[in-house]
Amino acid sequence: MLDISRYRVAPGSEVDLSSLDPDSKAGFEGGKQEGKETLPDLNAKLADLQRRLWAESSQKLLVVLQAMDTGGKDGTIRHVFKGVNPQGVIVHGFTKPNEVELARDYLWRIHPHVPPSGVVSIFNRSHYEDVLVVRVRNLIPEERWRRRYQHINDFERLLTDEGTTIVKLFLHISNEEQRNRLEARLEEPEKRWKLHESDFDDRNLWDQFQTAYEEALTRTSTENAPWYVVPANRKWYRNLVVSSILVDALERMDPRYPDPEPGLEALVVT
Ligand code: ADP
């Protein structure tokens, strides 16, 4: 069985990514075949829970997905959310802020995309870029991005106080795995569209990004909005871990179908 608690960043603990194995397949020593056979069951569970969440229409779930380039955010979304009701799931990708967004505080563009009642919102990148790429590329002075960990914790506390469940996932790949994936993208025409020159620049800043991630994970994993570091070199295992974390979160939320309107049982369809 998969023990997801081993991937949760305990609030207050110091994250050292080099000590966390991106190749882990703990709980699934049987390997890829066994893993692939298990995913459909988790997909079905997730779909059932999401249907209840949508019907209940009061709770909401925010999933934050972060990773180094080629870390597998898009593939995770495709595989983990297979079979859900697309009406109740919204994916929002955050790219470079535009002029209008840059003229405001960095959370201004984020807040409108938090999930409304009954909905699962997935952030493909997020407000965390504002302490990651912004830090590594020196886009603002350190004293400004340093204050942001507290802003982010306060913002997330506001959301959870108001009824949003937050799950934050960092897909952890190794430097070598990134090299393999970038090479594959260069070689395979149907993957090449995903490549940008900036991916190669960012790869040169691998160590700085890892350090920025370590500090972000350390400072912003809280009881109400915890981070999970998901081993992501093996895609099949990554999918199982992410699915298990989301099923666990939704099971705790325990969404229920609303009671039917009184008197319905006496009605006859003519
Ligand atoms: P992805 O790499 O997630 O598939 P893109 O190729 O569109 O998507 O890349 C999005 C880019 O936007 C990334 O390089 C990321 O660093 C950048 N980005 C996202 N948020 C910010 C931000 N707040 N400030 C600067 N750059 C950002």
PDB file of C-alpha atoms and ligand atoms in Angstrom:
ATOM      1  CA  MET A   1       0.000   0.000   0.000  1.00  0.00           C
ATOM      2  CA  LEU A   2       1.035   3.524  -0.632  1.00  0.00           C
ATOM      3  CA  ASP A   3       1.839   5.521   2.470  1.00  0.00           C
ATOM      4  CA  ILE A   4       1.362   9.134   1.365  1.00  0.00           C
ATOM      5  CA  SER A   5       2.315  10.553   4.763  1.00  0.00           C
ATOM      6  CA  ARG A   6       5.990   9.864   3.964  1.00  0.00           C
ATOM      7  CA  TYR A   7       5.783  12.481   1.185  1.00  0.00           C
ATOM      8  CA  ARG A   8       4.120  15.177   3.269  1.00  0.00           C
ATOM      9  CA  VAL A   9       6.364  18.049   4.364  1.00  0.00           C
ATOM     10  CA  ALA A  10       5.839  18.262   8.115  1.00  0.00           C
ATOM     11  CA  PRO A  11       5.183  21.919   8.995  1.00  0.00           C
ATOM     12  CA  GLY A  12       8.307  23.468  10.481  1.00  0.00           C
ATOM     13  CA  SER A  13      10.666  20.853   9.048  1.00  0.00           C
ATOM     14  CA  GLU A  14      13.599  21.799   6.850  1.00  0.00           C
ATOM     15  CA  VAL A  15      13.373  20.394   3.311  1.00  0.00           C
ATOM     16  CA  ASP A  16      16.525  18.987   1.716  1.00  0.00           C
ATOM     17  CA  LEU A  17      15.572  17.830  -1.771  1.00  0.00           C
ATOM     18  CA  SER A  18      18.846  15.967  -2.286  1.00  0.00           C
ATOM     19  CA  SER A  19      17.828  13.602   0.518  1.00  0.00           C
ATOM     20  CA  LEU A  20      14.448  12.783  -1.069  1.00  0.00           C
ATOM     21  CA  ASP A  21      14.584  10.071  -3.713  1.00  0.00           C
ATOM     22  CA  PRO A  22      12.879  11.056  -7.001  1.00  0.00           C
ATOM     23  CA  ASP A  23      13.119   7.399  -8.088  1.00  0.00           C
ATOM     24  CA  SER A  24      11.167   6.059  -5.125  1.00  0.00           C
ATOM     25  CA  LYS A  25       8.477   3.448  -5.767  1.00  0.00           C
ATOM     26  CA  ALA A  26       7.903   2.681  -2.097  1.00  0.00           C
ATOM     27  CA  GLY A  27       4.833   0.546  -1.557  1.00  0.00           C
ATOM     28  CA  PHE A  28       4.874  -0.580  -5.187  1.00  0.00           C
ATOM     29  CA  GLU A  29       7.958  -2.752  -5.372  1.00  0.00           C
ATOM     30  CA  GLY A  30       6.006  -4.907  -7.851  1.00  0.00           C
ATOM     31  CA  GLY A  31       6.758  -2.151 -10.330  1.00  0.00           C
ATOM     32  CA  LYS A  32       5.179  -0.475 -13.290  1.00  0.00           C
ATOM     33  CA  GLN A  33       2.748  -3.215 -14.287  1.00  0.00           C
ATOM     34  CA  GLU A  34       1.196  -3.434 -10.826  1.00  0.00           C
ATOM     35  CA  GLY A  35       1.137   0.352 -10.618  1.00  0.00           C
ATOM     36  CA  LYS A  36      -0.585   0.747 -13.950  1.00  0.00           C
ATOM     37  CA  GLU A  37      -3.234  -1.767 -12.933  1.00  0.00           C
ATOM     38  CA  THR A  38      -3.964   0.195  -9.757  1.00  0.00           C
ATOM     39  CA  LEU A  39      -4.436   3.642 -11.285  1.00  0.00           C
ATOM     40  CA  PRO A  40      -7.897   2.987 -12.806  1.00  0.00           C
ATOM     41  CA  ASP A  41      -9.289   2.146  -9.342  1.00  0.00           C
ATOM     42  CA  LEU A  42      -7.967   5.432  -7.993  1.00  0.00           C
ATOM     43  CA  ASN A  43      -9.327   7.290 -11.048  1.00  0.00           C
ATOM     44  CA  ALA A  44     -12.761   5.789 -10.347  1.00  0.00           C
ATOM     45  CA  LYS A  45     -12.598   6.777  -6.666  1.00  0.00           C
ATOM     46  CA  LEU A  46     -11.552  10.310  -7.532  1.00  0.00           C
ATOM     47  CA  ALA A  47     -14.334  10.613 -10.105  1.00  0.00           C
ATOM     48  CA  ASP A  48     -16.920   9.417  -7.579  1.00  0.00           C
ATOM     49  CA  LEU A  49     -15.730  11.839  -4.887  1.00  0.00           C
ATOM     50  CA  GLN A  50     -15.614  14.721  -7.341  1.00  0.00           C
ATOM     51  CA  ARG A  51     -19.175  13.956  -8.470  1.00  0.00           C
ATOM     52  CA  ARG A  52     -20.262  14.232  -4.829  1.00  0.00           C
ATOM     53  CA  LEU A  53     -18.339  17.471  -4.337  1.00  0.00           C
ATOM     54  CA  TRP A  54     -20.048  18.970  -7.378  1.00  0.00           C
ATOM     55  CA  ALA A  55     -23.515  17.789  -6.254  1.00  0.00           C
ATOM     56  CA  GLU A  56     -22.992  18.985  -2.691  1.00  0.00           C
ATOM     57  CA  SER A  57     -21.858  22.352  -4.005  1.00  0.00           C
ATOM     58  CA  SER A  58     -20.435  23.840  -0.821  1.00  0.00           C
ATOM     59  CA  GLN A  59     -16.846  22.687  -0.278  1.00  0.00           C
ATOM     60  CA  LYS A  60     -13.987  23.421  -2.674  1.00  0.00           C
ATOM     61  CA  LEU A  61     -10.566  21.968  -3.390  1.00  0.00           C
ATOM     62  CA  LEU A  62      -7.497  23.815  -4.623  1.00  0.00           C
ATOM     63  CA  VAL A  63      -4.631  21.724  -6.014  1.00  0.00           C
ATOM     64  CA  VAL A  64      -1.347  23.586  -6.514  1.00  0.00           C
ATOM     65  CA  LEU A  65       1.055  21.872  -8.939  1.00  0.00           C
ATOM     66  CA  GLN A  66       4.663  22.970  -9.116  1.00  0.00           C
ATOM     67  CA  ALA A  67       7.707  21.340 -10.714  1.00  0.00           C
ATOM     68  CA  MET A  68      10.955  22.037 -12.465  1.00  0.00           C
ATOM     69  CA  ASP A  69      10.616  22.194 -16.273  1.00  0.00           C
ATOM     70  CA  THR A  70       9.629  18.778 -17.708  1.00  0.00           C
ATOM     71  CA  GLY A  71       8.594  17.721 -14.195  1.00  0.00           C
ATOM     72  CA  GLY A  72       5.326  16.309 -15.534  1.00  0.00           C
ATOM     73  CA  LYS A  73       2.605  18.758 -14.497  1.00  0.00           C
ATOM     74  CA  ASP A  74       0.624  18.373 -17.722  1.00  0.00           C
ATOM     75  CA  GLY A  75       0.881  14.573 -17.774  1.00  0.00           C
ATOM     76  CA  THR A  76      -0.163  14.373 -14.131  1.00  0.00           C
ATOM     77  CA  ILE A  77      -3.299  16.374 -14.818  1.00  0.00           C
ATOM     78  CA  ARG A  78      -4.143  14.187 -17.840  1.00  0.00           C
ATOM     79  CA  HIS A  79      -3.707  10.887 -16.049  1.00  0.00           C
ATOM     80  CA  VAL A  80      -4.949  11.680 -12.571  1.00  0.00           C
ATOM     81  CA  PHE A  81      -8.153  13.428 -13.594  1.00  0.00           C
ATOM     82  CA  LYS A  82      -9.186  10.865 -16.198  1.00  0.00           C
ATOM     83  CA  GLY A  83     -12.920  10.299 -15.914  1.00  0.00           C
ATOM     84  CA  VAL A  84     -13.893  13.304 -13.780  1.00  0.00           C
ATOM     85  CA  ASN A  85     -16.824  15.527 -14.706  1.00  0.00           C
ATOM     86  CA  PRO A  86     -15.127  18.346 -16.650  1.00  0.00           C
ATOM     87  CA  GLN A  87     -17.815  20.786 -15.502  1.00  0.00           C
ATOM     88  CA  GLY A  88     -16.501  20.670 -11.969  1.00  0.00           C
ATOM     89  CA  VAL A  89     -12.758  20.793 -12.605  1.00  0.00           C
ATOM     90  CA  ILE A  90     -10.946  23.904 -13.757  1.00  0.00           C
ATOM     91  CA  VAL A  91      -7.277  23.944 -14.747  1.00  0.00           C
ATOM     92  CA  HIS A  92      -5.552  27.301 -14.742  1.00  0.00           C
ATOM     93  CA  GLY A  93      -1.984  27.753 -15.962  1.00  0.00           C
ATOM     94  CA  PHE A  94      -0.032  30.740 -14.716  1.00  0.00           C
ATOM     95  CA  THR A  95       2.556  32.004 -17.154  1.00  0.00           C
ATOM     96  CA  LYS A  96       4.613  35.192 -17.085  1.00  0.00           C
ATOM     97  CA  PRO A  97       2.508  38.035 -15.678  1.00  0.00           C
ATOM     98  CA  ASN A  98       1.440  40.631 -18.245  1.00  0.00           C
ATOM     99  CA  GLU A  99       1.629  44.405 -17.845  1.00  0.00           C
ATOM    100  CA  VAL A 100      -1.788  44.706 -16.238  1.00  0.00           C
ATOM    101  CA  GLU A 101      -0.894  42.009 -13.701  1.00  0.00           C
ATOM    102  CA  LEU A 102       2.552  43.422 -12.998  1.00  0.00           C
ATOM    103  CA  ALA A 103       0.965  46.755 -12.159  1.00  0.00           C
ATOM    104  CA  ARG A 104      -0.801  45.078  -9.184  1.00  0.00           C
ATOM    105  CA  ASP A 105       0.341  43.003  -6.250  1.00  0.00           C
ATOM    106  CA  TYR A 106       1.319  39.457  -7.249  1.00  0.00           C
ATOM    107  CA  LEU A 107      -1.682  37.785  -5.611  1.00  0.00           C
ATOM    108  CA  TRP A 108      -4.165  39.947  -7.524  1.00  0.00           C
ATOM    109  CA  ARG A 109      -4.111  37.682 -10.560  1.00  0.00           C
ATOM    110  CA  ILE A 110      -4.318  34.531  -8.455  1.00  0.00           C
ATOM    111  CA  HIS A 111      -7.366  35.196  -6.317  1.00  0.00           C
ATOM    112  CA  PRO A 112      -9.998  35.169  -9.115  1.00  0.00           C
ATOM    113  CA  HIS A 113      -9.009  31.595  -9.983  1.00  0.00           C
ATOM    114  CA  VAL A 114      -9.527  29.978  -6.580  1.00  0.00           C
ATOM    115  CA  PRO A 115     -12.281  27.353  -6.728  1.00  0.00           C
ATOM    116  CA  PRO A 116     -15.906  28.305  -6.194  1.00  0.00           C
ATOM    117  CA  SER A 117     -18.241  25.974  -4.274  1.00  0.00           C
ATOM    118  CA  GLY A 118     -18.315  22.401  -5.572  1.00  0.00           C
ATOM    119  CA  VAL A 119     -15.271  22.847  -7.785  1.00  0.00           C
ATOM    120  CA  VAL A 120     -11.741  21.442  -7.934  1.00  0.00           C
ATOM    121  CA  SER A 121      -9.304  24.043  -9.274  1.00  0.00           C
ATOM    122  CA  ILE A 122      -5.874  22.963 -10.397  1.00  0.00           C
ATOM    123  CA  PHE A 123      -3.127  25.559 -10.551  1.00  0.00           C
ATOM    124  CA  ASN A 124      -0.554  24.576 -13.190  1.00  0.00           C
ATOM    125  CA  ARG A 125       2.140  26.818 -11.689  1.00  0.00           C
ATOM    126  CA  SER A 126       0.873  29.312  -9.185  1.00  0.00           C
ATOM    127  CA  HIS A 127       1.655  32.175  -6.806  1.00  0.00           C
ATOM    128  CA  TYR A 128       4.730  30.131  -5.845  1.00  0.00           C
ATOM    129  CA  GLU A 129       6.436  31.345  -9.024  1.00  0.00           C
ATOM    130  CA  ASP A 130       6.630  34.654  -7.192  1.00  0.00           C
ATOM    131  CA  VAL A 131       9.161  33.189  -4.758  1.00  0.00           C
ATOM    132  CA  LEU A 132      10.786  30.827  -7.304  1.00  0.00           C
ATOM    133  CA  VAL A 133      11.501  32.189 -10.776  1.00  0.00           C
ATOM    134  CA  VAL A 134      11.206  35.736  -9.449  1.00  0.00           C
ATOM    135  CA  ARG A 135      13.904  34.972  -6.885  1.00  0.00           C
ATOM    136  CA  VAL A 136      16.207  32.956  -9.132  1.00  0.00           C
ATOM    137  CA  ARG A 137      16.066  35.470 -11.957  1.00  0.00           C
ATOM    138  CA  ASN A 138      16.433  38.451  -9.601  1.00  0.00           C
ATOM    139  CA  LEU A 139      13.271  40.072 -10.892  1.00  0.00           C
ATOM    140  CA  ILE A 140      12.772  41.976  -7.637  1.00  0.00           C
ATOM    141  CA  PRO A 141      15.008  42.725  -4.638  1.00  0.00           C
ATOM    142  CA  GLU A 142      15.416  39.995  -2.018  1.00  0.00           C
ATOM    143  CA  GLU A 143      13.754  42.009   0.746  1.00  0.00           C
ATOM    144  CA  ARG A 144      10.559  41.975  -1.350  1.00  0.00           C
ATOM    145  CA  TRP A 145      10.382  38.283  -2.202  1.00  0.00           C
ATOM    146  CA  ARG A 146      11.390  37.347   1.360  1.00  0.00           C
ATOM    147  CA  ARG A 147       8.226  38.938   2.721  1.00  0.00           C
ATOM    148  CA  ARG A 148       6.134  36.877   0.362  1.00  0.00           C
ATOM    149  CA  TYR A 149       6.319  33.593   2.282  1.00  0.00           C
ATOM    150  CA  GLN A 150       4.285  35.221   5.025  1.00  0.00           C
ATOM    151  CA  HIS A 151       1.858  36.801   2.534  1.00  0.00           C
ATOM    152  CA  ILE A 152       1.348  33.403   0.936  1.00  0.00           C
ATOM    153  CA  ASN A 153       0.734  31.677   4.261  1.00  0.00           C
ATOM    154  CA  ASP A 154      -1.753  34.392   5.201  1.00  0.00           C
ATOM    155  CA  PHE A 155      -3.493  34.189   1.810  1.00  0.00           C
ATOM    156  CA  GLU A 156      -3.807  30.427   2.045  1.00  0.00           C
ATOM    157  CA  ARG A 157      -5.066  30.713   5.630  1.00  0.00           C
ATOM    158  CA  LEU A 158      -7.788  33.059   4.388  1.00  0.00           C
ATOM    159  CA  LEU A 159      -8.823  30.485   1.795  1.00  0.00           C
ATOM    160  CA  THR A 160      -8.878  27.550   4.198  1.00  0.00           C
ATOM    161  CA  ASP A 161     -10.696  29.584   6.875  1.00  0.00           C
ATOM    162  CA  GLU A 162     -13.346  30.273   4.274  1.00  0.00           C
ATOM    163  CA  GLY A 163     -13.862  26.625   3.366  1.00  0.00           C
ATOM    164  CA  THR A 164     -11.267  25.739   0.726  1.00  0.00           C
ATOM    165  CA  THR A 165      -9.136  22.639   1.140  1.00  0.00           C
ATOM    166  CA  ILE A 166      -5.628  23.166  -0.244  1.00  0.00           C
ATOM    167  CA  VAL A 167      -3.235  20.456  -1.400  1.00  0.00           C
ATOM    168  CA  LYS A 168       0.166  21.493  -2.746  1.00  0.00           C
ATOM    169  CA  LEU A 169       2.252  19.119  -4.840  1.00  0.00           C
ATOM    170  CA  PHE A 170       5.873  19.459  -5.884  1.00  0.00           C
ATOM    171  CA  LEU A 171       6.768  16.913  -8.571  1.00  0.00           C
ATOM    172  CA  HIS A 172      10.356  16.017  -7.756  1.00  0.00           C
ATOM    173  CA  ILE A 173      12.564  14.874 -10.666  1.00  0.00           C
ATOM    174  CA  SER A 174      16.331  14.480 -10.802  1.00  0.00           C
ATOM    175  CA  ASN A 175      18.710  16.609 -12.852  1.00  0.00           C
ATOM    176  CA  GLU A 176      19.498  13.603 -15.029  1.00  0.00           C
ATOM    177  CA  GLU A 177      15.838  12.845 -15.631  1.00  0.00           C
ATOM    178  CA  GLN A 178      15.319  16.426 -16.752  1.00  0.00           C
ATOM    179  CA  ARG A 179      18.183  16.046 -19.220  1.00  0.00           C
ATOM    180  CA  ASN A 180      16.581  12.889 -20.656  1.00  0.00           C
ATOM    181  CA  ARG A 181      13.195  14.556 -20.971  1.00  0.00           C
ATOM    182  CA  LEU A 182      14.613  17.674 -22.622  1.00  0.00           C
ATOM    183  CA  GLU A 183      16.514  15.488 -25.081  1.00  0.00           C
ATOM    184  CA  ALA A 184      13.352  13.560 -25.863  1.00  0.00           C
ATOM    185  CA  ARG A 185      11.524  16.819 -26.503  1.00  0.00           C
ATOM    186  CA  LEU A 186      14.272  17.946 -28.869  1.00  0.00           C
ATOM    187  CA  GLU A 187      14.203  14.674 -30.769  1.00  0.00           C
ATOM    188  CA  GLU A 188      10.512  13.888 -31.038  1.00  0.00           C
ATOM    189  CA  PRO A 189       8.622  16.269 -33.341  1.00  0.00           C
ATOM    190  CA  GLU A 190       5.333  15.839 -31.466  1.00  0.00           C
ATOM    191  CA  LYS A 191       7.017  16.909 -28.212  1.00  0.00           C
ATOM    192  CA  ARG A 192       9.078  19.749 -29.644  1.00  0.00           C
ATOM    193  CA  TRP A 193       6.258  22.298 -29.414  1.00  0.00           C
ATOM    194  CA  LYS A 194       6.602  22.192 -25.634  1.00  0.00           C
ATOM    195  CA  LEU A 195      10.193  23.430 -25.710  1.00  0.00           C
ATOM    196  CA  HIS A 196      11.260  27.006 -25.167  1.00  0.00           C
ATOM    197  CA  GLU A 197      14.739  28.395 -25.189  1.00  0.00           C
ATOM    198  CA  SER A 198      14.117  29.567 -21.621  1.00  0.00           C
ATOM    199  CA  ASP A 199      13.883  25.904 -20.540  1.00  0.00           C
ATOM    200  CA  PHE A 200      17.576  25.551 -21.376  1.00  0.00           C
ATOM    201  CA  ASP A 201      18.434  28.766 -19.515  1.00  0.00           C
ATOM    202  CA  ASP A 202      16.466  27.557 -16.511  1.00  0.00           C
ATOM    203  CA  ARG A 203      18.305  24.228 -16.617  1.00  0.00           C
ATOM    204  CA  ASN A 204      21.570  26.112 -16.161  1.00  0.00           C
ATOM    205  CA  LEU A 205      20.052  27.509 -12.982  1.00  0.00           C
ATOM    206  CA  TRP A 206      19.067  24.070 -11.665  1.00  0.00           C
ATOM    207  CA  ASP A 207      20.839  24.469  -8.292  1.00  0.00           C
ATOM    208  CA  GLN A 208      19.391  27.924  -7.675  1.00  0.00           C
ATOM    209  CA  PHE A 209      15.891  26.646  -8.454  1.00  0.00           C
ATOM    210  CA  GLN A 210      16.337  23.671  -6.120  1.00  0.00           C
ATOM    211  CA  THR A 211      17.417  26.032  -3.333  1.00  0.00           C
ATOM    212  CA  ALA A 212      14.435  28.306  -4.007  1.00  0.00           C
ATOM    213  CA  TYR A 213      12.105  25.289  -3.905  1.00  0.00           C
ATOM    214  CA  GLU A 214      13.637  24.044  -0.671  1.00  0.00           C
ATOM    215  CA  GLU A 215      13.050  27.349   1.034  1.00  0.00           C
ATOM    216  CA  ALA A 216       9.510  27.716  -0.333  1.00  0.00           C
ATOM    217  CA  LEU A 217       8.582  24.188   0.766  1.00  0.00           C
ATOM    218  CA  THR A 218      10.150  24.731   4.184  1.00  0.00           C
ATOM    219  CA  ARG A 219       8.454  28.045   4.855  1.00  0.00           C
ATOM    220  CA  THR A 220       5.004  27.397   3.439  1.00  0.00           C
ATOM    221  CA  SER A 221       4.100  23.837   4.368  1.00  0.00           C
ATOM    222  CA  THR A 222       1.450  24.432   7.009  1.00  0.00           C
ATOM    223  CA  GLU A 223      -1.126  22.256   8.788  1.00  0.00           C
ATOM    224  CA  ASN A 224      -3.911  23.877   6.797  1.00  0.00           C
ATOM    225  CA  ALA A 225      -2.101  23.893   3.434  1.00  0.00           C
ATOM    226  CA  PRO A 226       0.604  21.198   3.399  1.00  0.00           C
ATOM    227  CA  TRP A 227       3.126  20.476   0.674  1.00  0.00           C
ATOM    228  CA  TYR A 228       3.859  17.006  -0.636  1.00  0.00           C
ATOM    229  CA  VAL A 229       7.146  16.218  -2.392  1.00  0.00           C
ATOM    230  CA  VAL A 230       6.117  13.620  -4.973  1.00  0.00           C
ATOM    231  CA  PRO A 231       8.807  11.295  -6.404  1.00  0.00           C
ATOM    232  CA  ALA A 232       8.323  11.953 -10.104  1.00  0.00           C
ATOM    233  CA  ASN A 233      11.094  10.259 -12.103  1.00  0.00           C
ATOM    234  CA  ARG A 234       8.745   7.320 -12.718  1.00  0.00           C
ATOM    235  CA  LYS A 235       5.580   8.687 -14.243  1.00  0.00           C
ATOM    236  CA  TRP A 236       3.414   5.720 -13.250  1.00  0.00           C
ATOM    237  CA  TYR A 237       4.438   6.085  -9.585  1.00  0.00           C
ATOM    238  CA  ARG A 238       3.982   9.849  -9.637  1.00  0.00           C
ATOM    239  CA  ASN A 239       0.422   9.357 -10.905  1.00  0.00           C
ATOM    240  CA  LEU A 240      -0.331   6.865  -8.149  1.00  0.00           C
ATOM    241  CA  VAL A 241       1.024   9.149  -5.426  1.00  0.00           C
ATOM    242  CA  VAL A 242      -0.835  12.217  -6.681  1.00  0.00           C
ATOM    243  CA  SER A 243      -4.080  10.253  -7.118  1.00  0.00           C
ATOM    244  CA  SER A 244      -3.751   8.801  -3.630  1.00  0.00           C
ATOM    245  CA  ILE A 245      -3.143  12.231  -2.077  1.00  0.00           C
ATOM    246  CA  LEU A 246      -6.187  13.706  -3.797  1.00  0.00           C
ATOM    247  CA  VAL A 247      -8.422  10.758  -2.947  1.00  0.00           C
ATOM    248  CA  ASP A 248      -7.288  11.068   0.671  1.00  0.00           C
ATOM    249  CA  ALA A 249      -8.032  14.815   0.721  1.00  0.00           C
ATOM    250  CA  LEU A 250     -11.490  14.338  -0.785  1.00  0.00           C
ATOM    251  CA  GLU A 251     -12.302  11.440   1.527  1.00  0.00           C
ATOM    252  CA  ARG A 252     -11.532  13.677   4.484  1.00  0.00           C
ATOM    253  CA  MET A 253     -13.783  16.364   3.008  1.00  0.00           C
ATOM    254  CA  ASP A 254     -16.444  13.659   2.754  1.00  0.00           C
ATOM    255  CA  PRO A 255     -18.745  15.409   0.278  1.00  0.00           C
ATOM    256  CA  ARG A 256     -22.323  14.120   0.302  1.00  0.00           C
ATOM    257  CA  TYR A 257     -25.150  14.130  -2.183  1.00  0.00           C
ATOM    258  CA  PRO A 258     -27.787  16.566  -0.964  1.00  0.00           C
ATOM    259  CA  ASP A 259     -31.049  15.122   0.368  1.00  0.00           C
ATOM    260  CA  PRO A 260     -33.711  14.945  -2.336  1.00  0.00           C
ATOM    261  CA  GLU A 261     -36.511  17.508  -2.201  1.00  0.00           C
ATOM    262  CA  PRO A 262     -39.251  16.341   0.167  1.00  0.00           C
ATOM    263  CA  GLY A 263     -42.242  14.833  -1.624  1.00  0.00           C
ATOM    264  CA  LEU A 264     -40.278  13.611  -4.668  1.00  0.00           C
ATOM    265  CA  GLU A 265     -41.045   9.979  -3.853  1.00  0.00           C
ATOM    266  CA  ALA A 266     -44.749  10.625  -4.379  1.00  0.00           C
ATOM    267  CA  LEU A 267     -44.234  11.952  -7.913  1.00  0.00           C
ATOM    268  CA  VAL A 268     -44.901   9.860 -11.004  1.00  0.00           C
ATOM    269  CA  VAL A 269     -43.384  10.575 -14.414  1.00  0.00           C
ATOM    270  CA  THR A 270     -46.272  10.800 -16.886  1.00  0.00           C
TER     271      THR A 270
HETATM  272  P1  ADP B   1       4.966  25.301 -18.553  1.00  0.00           P
HETATM  273  O1  ADP B   1       6.468  25.411 -18.557  1.00  0.00           O
HETATM  274  O2  ADP B   1       4.388  25.336 -17.163  1.00  0.00           O
HETATM  275  O3  ADP B   1       4.457  24.139 -19.368  1.00  0.00           O
HETATM  276  P2  ADP B   1       5.031  27.682 -20.119  1.00  0.00           P
HETATM  277  O4  ADP B   1       5.972  27.054 -21.081  1.00  0.00           O
HETATM  278  O5  ADP B   1       3.923  28.569 -20.632  1.00  0.00           O
HETATM  279  O6  ADP B   1       4.340  26.598 -19.222  1.00  0.00           O
HETATM  280  O7  ADP B   1       5.916  28.476 -19.064  1.00  0.00           O
HETATM  281  C1  ADP B   1       5.410  29.343 -18.165  1.00  0.00           C
HETATM  282  C2  ADP B   1       6.536  30.289 -17.801  1.00  0.00           C
HETATM  283  O8  ADP B   1       5.981  31.356 -17.054  1.00  0.00           O
HETATM  284  C3  ADP B   1       7.599  29.641 -16.948  1.00  0.00           C
HETATM  285  O9  ADP B   1       8.852  29.873 -17.495  1.00  0.00           O
HETATM  286  C4  ADP B   1       7.448  30.354 -15.608  1.00  0.00           C
HETATM  287  O10 ADP B   1       8.675  30.497 -14.940  1.00  0.00           O
HETATM  288  C5  ADP B   1       6.873  31.680 -16.035  1.00  0.00           C
HETATM  289  N1  ADP B   1       6.158  32.333 -14.938  1.00  0.00           N
HETATM  290  C6  ADP B   1       5.056  31.898 -14.286  1.00  0.00           C
HETATM  291  N2  ADP B   1       4.729  32.737 -13.292  1.00  0.00           N
HETATM  292  C7  ADP B   1       5.643  33.735 -13.297  1.00  0.00           C
HETATM  293  C8  ADP B   1       5.852  34.890 -12.505  1.00  0.00           C
HETATM  294  N3  ADP B   1       5.036  35.200 -11.508  1.00  0.00           N
HETATM  295  N4  ADP B   1       6.894  35.685 -12.819  1.00  0.00           N
HETATM  296  C9  ADP B   1       7.724  35.375 -13.826  1.00  0.00           C
HETATM  297  N5  ADP B   1       7.587  34.300 -14.617  1.00  0.00           N
HETATM  298  C10 ADP B   1       6.567  33.471 -14.354  1.00  0.00           C
END
